[in-house]
Amino acid sequence: MKHYVLHSNGKFSHFGNLILELNSIESNLHPEMFQLLTSPDEVPLNTDSCENLLKASKQIRLIRNHLSSYLEPDVDAINLISYAEEALSVCELIQFSIKLGTALCQAGRNPSADKIGLGLVNLGIHNLPATVKTDLANRLITVIQKFRLNLESNYCDETVSKNMRPLYSLLENLIPESTESHETDFQACLADYSVKRFDFGDPCINPAFNATESQLRYLTMCPREAKICQVEITTINKVFSGIERRCAVNCYPTCFTRGYGLEYQACTYCCGSIDPEDFDQETASDYRCPM
């Protein structure tokens, strides 16, 4: 994190103390926190480290609540919003690291009542239940969006790319495997995690930045024969109601309207196919399905 030069009077002193507390949590969890984000399967978990994660979780929630109060402009003091936003993005990154570590702790506990053998082992994220991995993936998408926006406003593209690469890699590992044959399924495209906002003029954009967690089912696998991304948008009285994306072999652009007084409209858009070489690359372009 950046170092902040703050005055000693009330508001600045309080903000400075929050930053010091946040740095203290980072220091206490390091290197476990960093390793949980880069190579979680190799973290040497034990009972003490799991208890430390639980303690840090309570501390970070308290700091986050206090930092949120600085998001409102204060006419009587220097605006601290930009600093608070950066600190909050770090908080969310730490919180996710703790959440992932806690999940690994719960999954790796020795179920034996007499505790024969090791009390806790790191089974790795691939052995976490599918529902847990899905929850973690959804949470990480939100963290990635905010963290990347913060980086882009403060650092050059090369630094942003370098810092985001481990998070994207972790996200791919957290997406649960399909129950169907691996020969017919692909991983989700990273284009799904674009930070572009939804635009009716460009419906092929699939911005998780603008999606709710319930809409993050966009991260579906695509069958081998899929060559087209089909986007269905519904509106009620011309107000956005919902969006659904799916991979398709064929697609026909259509629009139909029904209702009187309360007008319901559903439109289907066809997004072009891609070259397989474009698949699995970080991009902020159109929503794409692998061929």
PDB file of C-alpha atoms in Angstrom:
ATOM      1  CA  MET A   1       0.000   0.000   0.000  1.00  0.00           C
ATOM      2  CA  LYS A   2       0.960   3.626  -0.344  1.00  0.00           C
ATOM      3  CA  HIS A   3       2.282   5.546   2.638  1.00  0.00           C
ATOM      4  CA  TYR A   4      -0.020   8.401   3.599  1.00  0.00           C
ATOM      5  CA  VAL A   5       1.166  11.664   5.183  1.00  0.00           C
ATOM      6  CA  LEU A   6      -1.628  12.749   7.488  1.00  0.00           C
ATOM      7  CA  HIS A   7      -2.104  15.528   9.986  1.00  0.00           C
ATOM      8  CA  SER A   8      -2.468  14.867  13.709  1.00  0.00           C
ATOM      9  CA  ASN A   9      -5.940  16.352  14.105  1.00  0.00           C
ATOM     10  CA  GLY A  10      -9.040  14.188  14.605  1.00  0.00           C
ATOM     11  CA  LYS A  11     -10.170  12.908  11.221  1.00  0.00           C
ATOM     12  CA  PHE A  12      -6.685  12.560   9.722  1.00  0.00           C
ATOM     13  CA  SER A  13      -5.326  10.905  12.842  1.00  0.00           C
ATOM     14  CA  HIS A  14      -8.178   8.370  12.836  1.00  0.00           C
ATOM     15  CA  PHE A  15      -7.654   7.596   9.138  1.00  0.00           C
ATOM     16  CA  GLY A  16      -3.916   7.219   9.700  1.00  0.00           C
ATOM     17  CA  ASN A  17      -4.521   4.771  12.555  1.00  0.00           C
ATOM     18  CA  LEU A  18      -6.761   2.685  10.296  1.00  0.00           C
ATOM     19  CA  ILE A  19      -4.008   2.493   7.686  1.00  0.00           C
ATOM     20  CA  LEU A  20      -1.489   1.446  10.334  1.00  0.00           C
ATOM     21  CA  GLU A  21      -3.854  -1.265  11.575  1.00  0.00           C
ATOM     22  CA  LEU A  22      -4.372  -2.491   8.022  1.00  0.00           C
ATOM     23  CA  ASN A  23      -0.614  -2.641   7.446  1.00  0.00           C
ATOM     24  CA  SER A  24      -0.270  -4.542  10.713  1.00  0.00           C
ATOM     25  CA  ILE A  25      -2.742  -7.201   9.532  1.00  0.00           C
ATOM     26  CA  GLU A  26      -0.873  -7.487   6.226  1.00  0.00           C
ATOM     27  CA  SER A  27       2.398  -7.971   8.104  1.00  0.00           C
ATOM     28  CA  ASN A  28       0.971 -10.558  10.502  1.00  0.00           C
ATOM     29  CA  LEU A  29      -0.557 -12.642   7.708  1.00  0.00           C
ATOM     30  CA  HIS A  30       2.439 -12.414   5.407  1.00  0.00           C
ATOM     31  CA  PRO A  31       3.562 -14.667   3.732  1.00  0.00           C
ATOM     32  CA  GLU A  32       0.418 -16.796   4.152  1.00  0.00           C
ATOM     33  CA  MET A  33      -1.845 -14.088   2.716  1.00  0.00           C
ATOM     34  CA  PHE A  34       0.284 -13.616  -0.398  1.00  0.00           C
ATOM     35  CA  GLN A  35       0.744 -17.354  -0.885  1.00  0.00           C
ATOM     36  CA  LEU A  36      -3.000 -17.986  -0.607  1.00  0.00           C
ATOM     37  CA  LEU A  37      -3.455 -15.712  -3.622  1.00  0.00           C
ATOM     38  CA  THR A  38      -0.604 -17.109  -5.708  1.00  0.00           C
ATOM     39  CA  SER A  39      -0.169 -20.781  -4.746  1.00  0.00           C
ATOM     40  CA  PRO A  40      -2.892 -21.722  -2.212  1.00  0.00           C
ATOM     41  CA  ASP A  41      -2.242 -25.465  -2.488  1.00  0.00           C
ATOM     42  CA  GLU A  42       1.265 -24.991  -1.097  1.00  0.00           C
ATOM     43  CA  VAL A  43       0.330 -23.019   2.037  1.00  0.00           C
ATOM     44  CA  PRO A  44       1.414 -25.020   5.145  1.00  0.00           C
ATOM     45  CA  LEU A  45      -1.813 -24.743   7.144  1.00  0.00           C
ATOM     46  CA  ASN A  46      -2.066 -25.715  10.795  1.00  0.00           C
ATOM     47  CA  THR A  47      -4.399 -25.026  13.712  1.00  0.00           C
ATOM     48  CA  ASP A  48      -2.558 -21.853  14.722  1.00  0.00           C
ATOM     49  CA  SER A  49      -2.598 -20.361  11.222  1.00  0.00           C
ATOM     50  CA  CYS A  50      -6.333 -21.042  10.930  1.00  0.00           C
ATOM     51  CA  GLU A  51      -6.981 -19.311  14.247  1.00  0.00           C
ATOM     52  CA  ASN A  52      -4.917 -16.348  13.053  1.00  0.00           C
ATOM     53  CA  LEU A  53      -7.100 -16.125   9.939  1.00  0.00           C
ATOM     54  CA  LEU A  54     -10.244 -16.042  12.084  1.00  0.00           C
ATOM     55  CA  LYS A  55      -8.805 -13.295  14.276  1.00  0.00           C
ATOM     56  CA  ALA A  56      -7.686 -11.262  11.263  1.00  0.00           C
ATOM     57  CA  SER A  57     -11.132 -11.629   9.689  1.00  0.00           C
ATOM     58  CA  LYS A  58     -12.762  -9.869  12.636  1.00  0.00           C
ATOM     59  CA  GLN A  59     -10.147  -7.108  12.586  1.00  0.00           C
ATOM     60  CA  ILE A  60     -10.407  -6.465   8.837  1.00  0.00           C
ATOM     61  CA  ARG A  61     -14.214  -6.240   8.973  1.00  0.00           C
ATOM     62  CA  LEU A  62     -13.959  -3.565  11.659  1.00  0.00           C
ATOM     63  CA  ILE A  63     -11.370  -1.577   9.685  1.00  0.00           C
ATOM     64  CA  ARG A  64     -13.438  -1.855   6.524  1.00  0.00           C
ATOM     65  CA  ASN A  65     -16.520  -0.485   8.274  1.00  0.00           C
ATOM     66  CA  HIS A  66     -14.558   2.515   9.520  1.00  0.00           C
ATOM     67  CA  LEU A  67     -12.951   3.160   6.126  1.00  0.00           C
ATOM     68  CA  SER A  68     -16.369   3.191   4.455  1.00  0.00           C
ATOM     69  CA  SER A  69     -17.239   6.322   6.409  1.00  0.00           C
ATOM     70  CA  TYR A  70     -14.569   8.220   4.458  1.00  0.00           C
ATOM     71  CA  LEU A  71     -16.297   7.676   1.106  1.00  0.00           C
ATOM     72  CA  GLU A  72     -18.562  10.672   1.738  1.00  0.00           C
ATOM     73  CA  PRO A  73     -17.121  14.122   0.821  1.00  0.00           C
ATOM     74  CA  ASP A  74     -16.217  16.231   3.829  1.00  0.00           C
ATOM     75  CA  VAL A  75     -16.331  19.993   3.262  1.00  0.00           C
ATOM     76  CA  ASP A  76     -14.404  20.607   6.469  1.00  0.00           C
ATOM     77  CA  ALA A  77     -11.402  18.485   5.565  1.00  0.00           C
ATOM     78  CA  ILE A  78      -9.273  17.372   2.664  1.00  0.00           C
ATOM     79  CA  ASN A  79     -11.146  14.802   0.605  1.00  0.00           C
ATOM     80  CA  LEU A  80      -9.924  11.335   1.598  1.00  0.00           C
ATOM     81  CA  ILE A  81     -12.181   9.393  -0.771  1.00  0.00           C
ATOM     82  CA  SER A  82      -9.445   8.289  -3.184  1.00  0.00           C
ATOM     83  CA  TYR A  83      -7.253   7.100  -0.306  1.00  0.00           C
ATOM     84  CA  ALA A  84     -10.186   5.305   1.313  1.00  0.00           C
ATOM     85  CA  GLU A  85     -11.070   3.572  -1.960  1.00  0.00           C
ATOM     86  CA  GLU A  86      -7.542   2.256  -2.331  1.00  0.00           C
ATOM     87  CA  ALA A  87      -7.440   1.089   1.277  1.00  0.00           C
ATOM     88  CA  LEU A  88     -10.838  -0.617   0.860  1.00  0.00           C
ATOM     89  CA  SER A  89      -9.652  -2.477  -2.243  1.00  0.00           C
ATOM     90  CA  VAL A  90      -6.722  -3.810  -0.193  1.00  0.00           C
ATOM     91  CA  CYS A  91      -9.167  -4.765   2.571  1.00  0.00           C
ATOM     92  CA  GLU A  92     -11.253  -6.778   0.132  1.00  0.00           C
ATOM     93  CA  LEU A  93      -8.163  -8.532  -1.198  1.00  0.00           C
ATOM     94  CA  ILE A  94      -7.135  -9.474   2.342  1.00  0.00           C
ATOM     95  CA  GLN A  95     -10.684 -10.557   3.162  1.00  0.00           C
ATOM     96  CA  PHE A  96     -10.772 -12.843   0.153  1.00  0.00           C
ATOM     97  CA  SER A  97      -7.403 -14.342   1.101  1.00  0.00           C
ATOM     98  CA  ILE A  98      -8.792 -15.020   4.581  1.00  0.00           C
ATOM     99  CA  LYS A  99     -11.989 -16.485   3.138  1.00  0.00           C
ATOM    100  CA  LEU A 100     -10.028 -18.844   0.906  1.00  0.00           C
ATOM    101  CA  GLY A 101      -7.719 -19.842   3.754  1.00  0.00           C
ATOM    102  CA  THR A 102     -10.682 -20.484   6.038  1.00  0.00           C
ATOM    103  CA  ALA A 103     -12.311 -22.707   3.401  1.00  0.00           C
ATOM    104  CA  LEU A 104      -9.109 -24.739   3.119  1.00  0.00           C
ATOM    105  CA  CYS A 105      -8.927 -25.007   6.906  1.00  0.00           C
ATOM    106  CA  GLN A 106     -12.487 -26.299   7.149  1.00  0.00           C
ATOM    107  CA  ALA A 107     -11.978 -28.810   4.356  1.00  0.00           C
ATOM    108  CA  GLY A 108      -8.673 -30.087   5.731  1.00  0.00           C
ATOM    109  CA  ARG A 109      -9.602 -30.742   9.344  1.00  0.00           C
ATOM    110  CA  ASN A 110      -9.120 -34.280  10.609  1.00  0.00           C
ATOM    111  CA  PRO A 111     -12.628 -35.719  11.139  1.00  0.00           C
ATOM    112  CA  SER A 112     -11.331 -38.401  13.485  1.00  0.00           C
ATOM    113  CA  ALA A 113     -12.642 -37.914  17.007  1.00  0.00           C
ATOM    114  CA  ASP A 114      -9.423 -39.211  18.592  1.00  0.00           C
ATOM    115  CA  LYS A 115      -7.332 -36.997  16.260  1.00  0.00           C
ATOM    116  CA  ILE A 116      -5.045 -39.790  15.161  1.00  0.00           C
ATOM    117  CA  GLY A 117      -2.456 -38.352  12.785  1.00  0.00           C
ATOM    118  CA  LEU A 118      -2.326 -34.725  11.681  1.00  0.00           C
ATOM    119  CA  GLY A 119      -5.124 -32.483  12.890  1.00  0.00           C
ATOM    120  CA  LEU A 120      -5.160 -30.393   9.730  1.00  0.00           C
ATOM    121  CA  VAL A 121      -3.817 -30.684   6.194  1.00  0.00           C
ATOM    122  CA  ASN A 122      -4.085 -28.492   3.109  1.00  0.00           C
ATOM    123  CA  LEU A 123      -6.081 -30.565   0.609  1.00  0.00           C
ATOM    124  CA  GLY A 124      -5.836 -27.894  -2.100  1.00  0.00           C
ATOM    125  CA  ILE A 125      -8.539 -25.847  -3.796  1.00  0.00           C
ATOM    126  CA  HIS A 126      -9.372 -28.586  -6.301  1.00  0.00           C
ATOM    127  CA  ASN A 127     -10.673 -30.717  -3.410  1.00  0.00           C
ATOM    128  CA  LEU A 128     -12.997 -28.009  -2.109  1.00  0.00           C
ATOM    129  CA  PRO A 129     -16.735 -28.640  -2.648  1.00  0.00           C
ATOM    130  CA  ALA A 130     -18.047 -27.240  -5.936  1.00  0.00           C
ATOM    131  CA  THR A 131     -20.441 -24.888  -4.126  1.00  0.00           C
ATOM    132  CA  VAL A 132     -17.586 -23.466  -2.058  1.00  0.00           C
ATOM    133  CA  LYS A 133     -15.436 -22.933  -5.157  1.00  0.00           C
ATOM    134  CA  THR A 134     -18.319 -21.234  -6.948  1.00  0.00           C
ATOM    135  CA  ASP A 135     -18.879 -18.901  -4.002  1.00  0.00           C
ATOM    136  CA  LEU A 136     -15.166 -18.090  -3.868  1.00  0.00           C
ATOM    137  CA  ALA A 137     -15.028 -17.505  -7.644  1.00  0.00           C
ATOM    138  CA  ASN A 138     -17.981 -15.110  -7.498  1.00  0.00           C
ATOM    139  CA  ARG A 139     -16.369 -13.219  -4.654  1.00  0.00           C
ATOM    140  CA  LEU A 140     -12.998 -13.068  -6.386  1.00  0.00           C
ATOM    141  CA  ILE A 141     -14.577 -11.601  -9.527  1.00  0.00           C
ATOM    142  CA  THR A 142     -15.885  -8.675  -7.475  1.00  0.00           C
ATOM    143  CA  VAL A 143     -12.500  -8.228  -5.803  1.00  0.00           C
ATOM    144  CA  ILE A 144     -10.698  -8.332  -9.159  1.00  0.00           C
ATOM    145  CA  GLN A 145     -12.936  -5.663 -10.652  1.00  0.00           C
ATOM    146  CA  LYS A 146     -12.397  -3.181  -7.826  1.00  0.00           C
ATOM    147  CA  PHE A 147      -8.714  -3.942  -7.388  1.00  0.00           C
ATOM    148  CA  ARG A 148      -8.032  -3.555 -11.107  1.00  0.00           C
ATOM    149  CA  LEU A 149      -9.906  -0.252 -11.330  1.00  0.00           C
ATOM    150  CA  ASN A 150      -7.835   1.043  -8.450  1.00  0.00           C
ATOM    151  CA  LEU A 151      -4.587  -0.103 -10.056  1.00  0.00           C
ATOM    152  CA  GLU A 152      -5.509   1.403 -13.430  1.00  0.00           C
ATOM    153  CA  SER A 153      -6.057   4.803 -11.846  1.00  0.00           C
ATOM    154  CA  ASN A 154      -2.643   4.800 -10.167  1.00  0.00           C
ATOM    155  CA  TYR A 155      -0.231   2.655 -12.161  1.00  0.00           C
ATOM    156  CA  CYS A 156       0.911   1.950 -15.722  1.00  0.00           C
ATOM    157  CA  ASP A 157      -0.515  -0.897 -17.813  1.00  0.00           C
ATOM    158  CA  GLU A 158       2.503  -3.142 -17.314  1.00  0.00           C
ATOM    159  CA  THR A 159       2.240  -2.935 -13.534  1.00  0.00           C
ATOM    160  CA  VAL A 160      -1.516  -3.562 -13.670  1.00  0.00           C
ATOM    161  CA  SER A 161      -1.063  -6.641 -15.852  1.00  0.00           C
ATOM    162  CA  LYS A 162       1.682  -8.030 -13.627  1.00  0.00           C
ATOM    163  CA  ASN A 163      -0.385  -7.640 -10.460  1.00  0.00           C
ATOM    164  CA  MET A 164      -3.594  -9.013 -11.968  1.00  0.00           C
ATOM    165  CA  ARG A 165      -2.095 -12.118 -13.559  1.00  0.00           C
ATOM    166  CA  PRO A 166      -1.985 -14.238 -10.337  1.00  0.00           C
ATOM    167  CA  LEU A 167      -5.587 -13.303  -9.521  1.00  0.00           C
ATOM    168  CA  TYR A 168      -6.843 -14.353 -12.948  1.00  0.00           C
ATOM    169  CA  SER A 169      -4.938 -17.617 -12.630  1.00  0.00           C
ATOM    170  CA  LEU A 170      -6.507 -18.249  -9.224  1.00  0.00           C
ATOM    171  CA  LEU A 171      -9.955 -17.464 -10.624  1.00  0.00           C
ATOM    172  CA  GLU A 172      -9.565 -20.061 -13.358  1.00  0.00           C
ATOM    173  CA  ASN A 173      -8.643 -22.687 -10.754  1.00  0.00           C
ATOM    174  CA  LEU A 174     -11.677 -21.833  -8.654  1.00  0.00           C
ATOM    175  CA  ILE A 175     -14.208 -22.303 -11.457  1.00  0.00           C
ATOM    176  CA  PRO A 176     -15.709 -25.764 -10.727  1.00  0.00           C
ATOM    177  CA  GLU A 177     -15.076 -28.398 -13.330  1.00  0.00           C
ATOM    178  CA  SER A 178     -18.008 -29.500 -15.444  1.00  0.00           C
ATOM    179  CA  THR A 179     -19.548 -32.872 -14.686  1.00  0.00           C
ATOM    180  CA  GLU A 180     -19.492 -33.590 -18.411  1.00  0.00           C
ATOM    181  CA  SER A 181     -16.550 -34.874 -20.428  1.00  0.00           C
ATOM    182  CA  HIS A 182     -13.493 -32.622 -20.598  1.00  0.00           C
ATOM    183  CA  GLU A 183     -13.363 -33.374 -24.301  1.00  0.00           C
ATOM    184  CA  THR A 184     -16.502 -31.336 -24.906  1.00  0.00           C
ATOM    185  CA  ASP A 185     -16.062 -28.473 -22.466  1.00  0.00           C
ATOM    186  CA  PHE A 186     -13.831 -25.428 -22.151  1.00  0.00           C
ATOM    187  CA  GLN A 187     -13.042 -23.034 -19.324  1.00  0.00           C
ATOM    188  CA  ALA A 188     -14.813 -19.679 -19.198  1.00  0.00           C
ATOM    189  CA  CYS A 189     -13.310 -16.849 -21.238  1.00  0.00           C
ATOM    190  CA  LEU A 190     -11.487 -14.145 -19.321  1.00  0.00           C
ATOM    191  CA  ALA A 191     -13.337 -11.624 -21.469  1.00  0.00           C
ATOM    192  CA  ASP A 192     -16.244 -12.269 -19.114  1.00  0.00           C
ATOM    193  CA  TYR A 193     -14.381 -10.341 -16.443  1.00  0.00           C
ATOM    194  CA  SER A 194     -14.135  -7.111 -18.427  1.00  0.00           C
ATOM    195  CA  VAL A 195     -14.733  -3.964 -16.408  1.00  0.00           C
ATOM    196  CA  LYS A 196     -16.713  -2.350 -19.216  1.00  0.00           C
ATOM    197  CA  ARG A 197     -20.238  -1.335 -18.286  1.00  0.00           C
ATOM    198  CA  PHE A 198     -23.208  -2.767 -20.113  1.00  0.00           C
ATOM    199  CA  ASP A 199     -24.184  -0.785 -23.185  1.00  0.00           C
ATOM    200  CA  PHE A 200     -27.346  -1.443 -25.216  1.00  0.00           C
ATOM    201  CA  GLY A 201     -25.413  -0.221 -28.239  1.00  0.00           C
ATOM    202  CA  ASP A 202     -22.912  -3.045 -27.776  1.00  0.00           C
ATOM    203  CA  PRO A 203     -24.781  -5.988 -26.218  1.00  0.00           C
ATOM    204  CA  CYS A 204     -21.887  -8.369 -26.817  1.00  0.00           C
ATOM    205  CA  ILE A 205     -19.997  -6.788 -23.920  1.00  0.00           C
ATOM    206  CA  ASN A 206     -20.305  -9.011 -20.863  1.00  0.00           C
ATOM    207  CA  PRO A 207     -19.257  -6.910 -17.876  1.00  0.00           C
ATOM    208  CA  ALA A 208     -19.098  -8.757 -14.583  1.00  0.00           C
ATOM    209  CA  PHE A 209     -18.395  -5.248 -13.256  1.00  0.00           C
ATOM    210  CA  ASN A 210     -22.054  -4.479 -13.811  1.00  0.00           C
ATOM    211  CA  ALA A 211     -23.490  -7.855 -12.855  1.00  0.00           C
ATOM    212  CA  THR A 212     -25.003  -9.085  -9.640  1.00  0.00           C
ATOM    213  CA  GLU A 213     -23.734 -12.298  -8.086  1.00  0.00           C
ATOM    214  CA  SER A 214     -26.864 -14.109  -9.258  1.00  0.00           C
ATOM    215  CA  GLN A 215     -25.932 -13.192 -12.829  1.00  0.00           C
ATOM    216  CA  LEU A 216     -22.453 -14.626 -12.568  1.00  0.00           C
ATOM    217  CA  ARG A 217     -23.739 -17.865 -14.041  1.00  0.00           C
ATOM    218  CA  TYR A 218     -22.294 -16.303 -17.211  1.00  0.00           C
ATOM    219  CA  LEU A 219     -19.236 -18.363 -16.346  1.00  0.00           C
ATOM    220  CA  THR A 220     -20.670 -21.433 -18.066  1.00  0.00           C
ATOM    221  CA  MET A 221     -18.687 -23.929 -20.076  1.00  0.00           C
ATOM    222  CA  CYS A 222     -19.023 -23.906 -23.854  1.00  0.00           C
ATOM    223  CA  PRO A 223     -19.393 -27.117 -25.871  1.00  0.00           C
ATOM    224  CA  ARG A 224     -16.875 -27.824 -28.585  1.00  0.00           C
ATOM    225  CA  GLU A 225     -19.348 -27.159 -31.382  1.00  0.00           C
ATOM    226  CA  ALA A 226     -20.232 -23.662 -30.106  1.00  0.00           C
ATOM    227  CA  LYS A 227     -19.129 -20.907 -32.469  1.00  0.00           C
ATOM    228  CA  ILE A 228     -21.518 -18.069 -31.646  1.00  0.00           C
ATOM    229  CA  CYS A 229     -22.336 -16.107 -28.499  1.00  0.00           C
ATOM    230  CA  GLN A 230     -26.063 -15.525 -28.241  1.00  0.00           C
ATOM    231  CA  VAL A 231     -27.189 -12.663 -26.036  1.00  0.00           C
ATOM    232  CA  GLU A 232     -30.807 -12.276 -24.962  1.00  0.00           C
ATOM    233  CA  ILE A 233     -31.864  -8.943 -23.463  1.00  0.00           C
ATOM    234  CA  THR A 234     -35.296  -8.256 -21.992  1.00  0.00           C
ATOM    235  CA  THR A 235     -36.814  -4.869 -21.226  1.00  0.00           C
ATOM    236  CA  ILE A 236     -40.061  -3.750 -19.638  1.00  0.00           C
ATOM    237  CA  ASN A 237     -41.329  -0.418 -20.950  1.00  0.00           C
ATOM    238  CA  LYS A 238     -37.866   0.047 -22.493  1.00  0.00           C
ATOM    239  CA  VAL A 239     -36.217  -0.312 -19.067  1.00  0.00           C
ATOM    240  CA  PHE A 240     -33.545  -3.005 -18.772  1.00  0.00           C
ATOM    241  CA  SER A 241     -34.929  -6.092 -17.059  1.00  0.00           C
ATOM    242  CA  GLY A 242     -32.479  -8.910 -17.613  1.00  0.00           C
ATOM    243  CA  ILE A 243     -29.757 -10.408 -19.745  1.00  0.00           C
ATOM    244  CA  GLU A 244     -28.713 -13.956 -20.491  1.00  0.00           C
ATOM    245  CA  ARG A 245     -25.769 -15.218 -22.509  1.00  0.00           C
ATOM    246  CA  ARG A 246     -25.256 -18.630 -23.984  1.00  0.00           C
ATOM    247  CA  CYS A 247     -23.054 -20.319 -26.541  1.00  0.00           C
ATOM    248  CA  ALA A 248     -24.741 -21.557 -29.680  1.00  0.00           C
ATOM    249  CA  VAL A 249     -24.041 -23.313 -32.951  1.00  0.00           C
ATOM    250  CA  ASN A 250     -26.421 -21.031 -34.858  1.00  0.00           C
ATOM    251  CA  CYS A 251     -27.981 -17.693 -33.978  1.00  0.00           C
ATOM    252  CA  TYR A 252     -30.708 -15.557 -35.546  1.00  0.00           C
ATOM    253  CA  PRO A 253     -31.116 -11.907 -34.468  1.00  0.00           C
ATOM    254  CA  THR A 254     -34.737 -11.339 -33.466  1.00  0.00           C
ATOM    255  CA  CYS A 255     -36.873  -8.945 -31.436  1.00  0.00           C
ATOM    256  CA  PHE A 256     -40.443  -9.439 -30.303  1.00  0.00           C
ATOM    257  CA  THR A 257     -42.742  -7.296 -28.208  1.00  0.00           C
ATOM    258  CA  ARG A 258     -45.863  -8.179 -26.320  1.00  0.00           C
ATOM    259  CA  GLY A 259     -48.162  -6.594 -23.799  1.00  0.00           C
ATOM    260  CA  TYR A 260     -50.386  -3.541 -23.735  1.00  0.00           C
ATOM    261  CA  GLY A 261     -49.624  -0.730 -21.302  1.00  0.00           C
ATOM    262  CA  LEU A 262     -46.844  -2.829 -19.804  1.00  0.00           C
ATOM    263  CA  GLU A 263     -44.618  -3.533 -22.788  1.00  0.00           C
ATOM    264  CA  TYR A 264     -42.312  -6.543 -22.627  1.00  0.00           C
ATOM    265  CA  GLN A 265     -39.600  -6.856 -25.253  1.00  0.00           C
ATOM    266  CA  ALA A 266     -37.060  -9.627 -25.790  1.00  0.00           C
ATOM    267  CA  CYS A 267     -34.217  -9.251 -28.276  1.00  0.00           C
ATOM    268  CA  THR A 268     -31.601 -11.776 -29.365  1.00  0.00           C
ATOM    269  CA  TYR A 269     -28.194 -10.575 -30.543  1.00  0.00           C
ATOM    270  CA  CYS A 270     -25.533 -12.675 -32.244  1.00  0.00           C
ATOM    271  CA  CYS A 271     -21.918 -12.044 -31.319  1.00  0.00           C
ATOM    272  CA  GLY A 272     -19.277 -13.219 -33.755  1.00  0.00           C
ATOM    273  CA  SER A 273     -17.096 -16.270 -33.480  1.00  0.00           C
ATOM    274  CA  ILE A 274     -13.423 -16.033 -32.590  1.00  0.00           C
ATOM    275  CA  ASP A 275     -10.146 -17.576 -33.502  1.00  0.00           C
ATOM    276  CA  PRO A 276      -9.125 -20.279 -30.986  1.00  0.00           C
ATOM    277  CA  GLU A 277      -5.849 -18.427 -30.406  1.00  0.00           C
ATOM    278  CA  ASP A 278      -7.807 -15.593 -28.799  1.00  0.00           C
ATOM    279  CA  PHE A 279      -9.249 -17.923 -26.192  1.00  0.00           C
ATOM    280  CA  ASP A 280      -8.033 -17.807 -22.602  1.00  0.00           C
ATOM    281  CA  GLN A 281      -6.283 -14.459 -22.977  1.00  0.00           C
ATOM    282  CA  GLU A 282      -6.941 -11.493 -20.746  1.00  0.00           C
ATOM    283  CA  THR A 283      -8.973  -9.012 -22.769  1.00  0.00           C
ATOM    284  CA  ALA A 284     -11.446  -6.196 -22.387  1.00  0.00           C
ATOM    285  CA  SER A 285     -13.086  -6.727 -25.758  1.00  0.00           C
ATOM    286  CA  ASP A 286     -16.384  -8.304 -26.800  1.00  0.00           C
ATOM    287  CA  TYR A 287     -17.870 -11.247 -24.987  1.00  0.00           C
ATOM    288  CA  ARG A 288     -16.567 -14.334 -26.747  1.00  0.00           C
ATOM    289  CA  CYS A 289     -17.059 -18.062 -26.681  1.00  0.00           C
ATOM    290  CA  PRO A 290     -14.309 -20.534 -27.562  1.00  0.00           C
ATOM    291  CA  MET A 291     -14.801 -22.427 -30.802  1.00  0.00           C
TER     292      MET A 291
END
